[in-house]
Structure formats: structure tokens, C-alpha cells
PDB file of C-alpha atoms in Angstrom:
ATOM      1  CA  HIS A 177     -12.222   8.479  -3.267  1.00  0.00           C
ATOM      2  CA  VAL A 178     -11.886   4.797  -3.770  1.00  0.00           C
ATOM      3  CA  TYR A 179     -11.954   2.263  -0.537  1.00  0.00           C
ATOM      4  CA  ILE A 180     -11.304  -1.535  -1.327  1.00  0.00           C
ATOM      5  CA  PRO A 181     -10.534  -3.148   2.147  1.00  0.00           C
ATOM      6  CA  VAL A 182      -8.872  -6.368   0.329  1.00  0.00           C
ATOM      7  CA  LEU A 183      -8.035  -6.345  -3.458  1.00  0.00           C
ATOM      8  CA  PRO A 184      -7.868  -9.852  -4.907  1.00  0.00           C
ATOM      9  CA  ALA A 185      -4.657 -10.150  -6.803  1.00  0.00           C
ATOM     10  CA  THR A 186      -6.184 -10.560 -10.205  1.00  0.00           C
ATOM     11  CA  LEU A 187      -7.533  -7.019 -10.442  1.00  0.00           C
ATOM     12  CA  VAL A 188      -4.281  -5.867  -9.112  1.00  0.00           C
ATOM     13  CA  ALA A 189      -4.248  -3.374 -12.512  1.00  0.00           C
ATOM     14  CA  PHE A 190      -6.786  -1.144 -10.234  1.00  0.00           C
ATOM     15  CA  LEU A 191      -3.599   0.229  -8.570  1.00  0.00           C
ATOM     16  CA  GLY A 192      -3.326   2.251 -11.861  1.00  0.00           C
ATOM     17  CA  ALA A 193      -6.256   4.242 -11.146  1.00  0.00           C
ATOM     18  CA  PRO A 194      -5.884   7.827 -11.422  1.00  0.00           C
ATOM     19  CA  MET A 195      -8.054   8.916  -8.574  1.00  0.00           C
ATOM     20  CA  PRO A 196      -7.174   8.544  -5.010  1.00  0.00           C
ATOM     21  CA  TYR A 197      -7.649   5.416  -3.265  1.00  0.00           C
ATOM     22  CA  LEU A 198      -6.653   3.598  -0.386  1.00  0.00           C
ATOM     23  CA  ILE A 199      -6.740   0.029  -0.791  1.00  0.00           C
ATOM     24  CA  GLY A 200      -5.820  -3.153   1.206  1.00  0.00           C
ATOM     25  CA  MET A 201      -4.059  -6.330  -0.230  1.00  0.00           C
ATOM     26  CA  ASP A 202      -1.961  -9.381   1.268  1.00  0.00           C
ATOM     27  CA  ALA A 203       1.859  -8.714   1.668  1.00  0.00           C
ATOM     28  CA  LYS A 204       2.097 -11.613  -0.602  1.00  0.00           C
ATOM     29  CA  TYR A 205       1.350  -9.609  -3.140  1.00  0.00           C
ATOM     30  CA  LYS A 206       3.689  -6.537  -3.077  1.00  0.00           C
ATOM     31  CA  SER A 207       6.046  -6.991  -5.754  1.00  0.00           C
ATOM     32  CA  ILE A 208       3.055  -7.432  -7.980  1.00  0.00           C
ATOM     33  CA  ALA A 209       1.514  -4.327  -6.163  1.00  0.00           C
ATOM     34  CA  MET A 210       5.029  -2.288  -6.892  1.00  0.00           C
ATOM     35  CA  ASN A 211       5.131  -3.200 -10.428  1.00  0.00           C
ATOM     36  CA  GLU A 212       1.546  -2.346 -11.175  1.00  0.00           C
ATOM     37  CA  GLY A 213       0.788   0.570  -9.429  1.00  0.00           C
ATOM     38  CA  GLY A 214       4.883   2.138  -9.225  1.00  0.00           C
ATOM     39  CA  MET A 215       6.302   3.967  -6.498  1.00  0.00           C
ATOM     40  CA  GLY A 216       4.863   7.707  -7.460  1.00  0.00           C
ATOM     41  CA  GLU A 217       5.715  10.253  -5.293  1.00  0.00           C
ATOM     42  CA  ASP A 218       2.158  10.176  -4.765  1.00  0.00           C
ATOM     43  CA  ILE A 219       1.697   6.893  -3.167  1.00  0.00           C
ATOM     44  CA  VAL A 220       2.746   5.487   0.248  1.00  0.00           C
ATOM     45  CA  TYR A 221       2.684   1.351   0.696  1.00  0.00           C
ATOM     46  CA  ALA A 222       1.669   0.683   4.289  1.00  0.00           C
ATOM     47  CA  ASN A 223       2.562  -2.818   5.714  1.00  0.00           C
ATOM     48  CA  LEU A 224       0.198  -2.849   9.137  1.00  0.00           C
ATOM     49  CA  ASP A 225       1.346  -6.396  10.074  1.00  0.00           C
ATOM     50  CA  GLU A 226       5.585  -5.100  10.168  1.00  0.00           C
ATOM     51  CA  GLY A 227       4.591  -1.530  11.077  1.00  0.00           C
ATOM     52  CA  HIS A 228       6.069   0.112   8.204  1.00  0.00           C
ATOM     53  CA  LEU A 229       5.130   2.672   5.886  1.00  0.00           C
ATOM     54  CA  MET A 230       7.014   3.284   2.559  1.00  0.00           C
ATOM     55  CA  CYS A 231       7.081   6.070   0.365  1.00  0.00           C
ATOM     56  CA  ALA A 232       9.004   7.509  -2.875  1.00  0.00           C
ATOM     57  CA  SER A 233      10.255  10.888  -0.643  1.00  0.00           C
ATOM     58  CA  ALA A 234      11.700   8.638   2.487  1.00  0.00           C
ATOM     59  CA  ALA A 235      13.634   5.287   3.730  1.00  0.00           C
ATOM     60  CA  ALA A 236      10.619   2.880   5.626  1.00  0.00           C
ATOM     61  CA  ILE A 237       9.351   4.351   8.258  1.00  0.00           C
ATOM     62  CA  THR A 238       8.549   2.260  11.378  1.00  0.00           C
ATOM     63  CA  LEU A 239       4.430   3.182  12.997  1.00  0.00           C
ATOM     64  CA  PRO A 240       4.211   4.548  16.478  1.00  0.00           C
ATOM     65  CA  GLN A 241       3.949   1.446  18.975  1.00  0.00           C
ATOM     66  CA  HIS A 242       0.290   2.306  19.740  1.00  0.00           C
ATOM     67  CA  ILE A 243      -0.578   2.437  16.166  1.00  0.00           C
ATOM     68  CA  GLN A 244       1.019  -1.011  15.431  1.00  0.00           C
ATOM     69  CA  ARG A 245      -0.977  -2.673  18.076  1.00  0.00           C
ATOM     70  CA  LYS A 246      -3.876  -5.153  16.585  1.00  0.00           C
TER      71      LYS A 246
END
């Protein structure tokens, strides 16, 4: 499995990788990430600043309060 804490916008093509990964990105690049990575049924987008999860199989999900704390 691949772990990249903060992916630079210039390397957004890595989101199309065929293996499992956990990749962090600045939220301002969300639209770029969604265009590159798509919204396949096996992809979950998490916005930790706003406390939301988004996946193809469900609408936006709010994280539990104890996880939202920074």
C-alpha cells in the first residue's frame, strides 16, 4: 500500500494508480483530484478540515465529533 502524506498538485496523476493508497492533498485541489482520480466505487474522499467523507455509494457523511477534534 502507498502512503503519501501530502501530494503536490503537480503529481495529481498518481491518483490514477491501480494499487491501494492513502494520499493527502490540500482541499483547494479537490476538483483536480476528483477529475484525475474519478469517483469510482472504491474511492473515498475525506475532508478532515470540514469533517466530511464522500464516496460513490453514499452522499456526504459527517465524521463523528470525537474524530473531528484537532
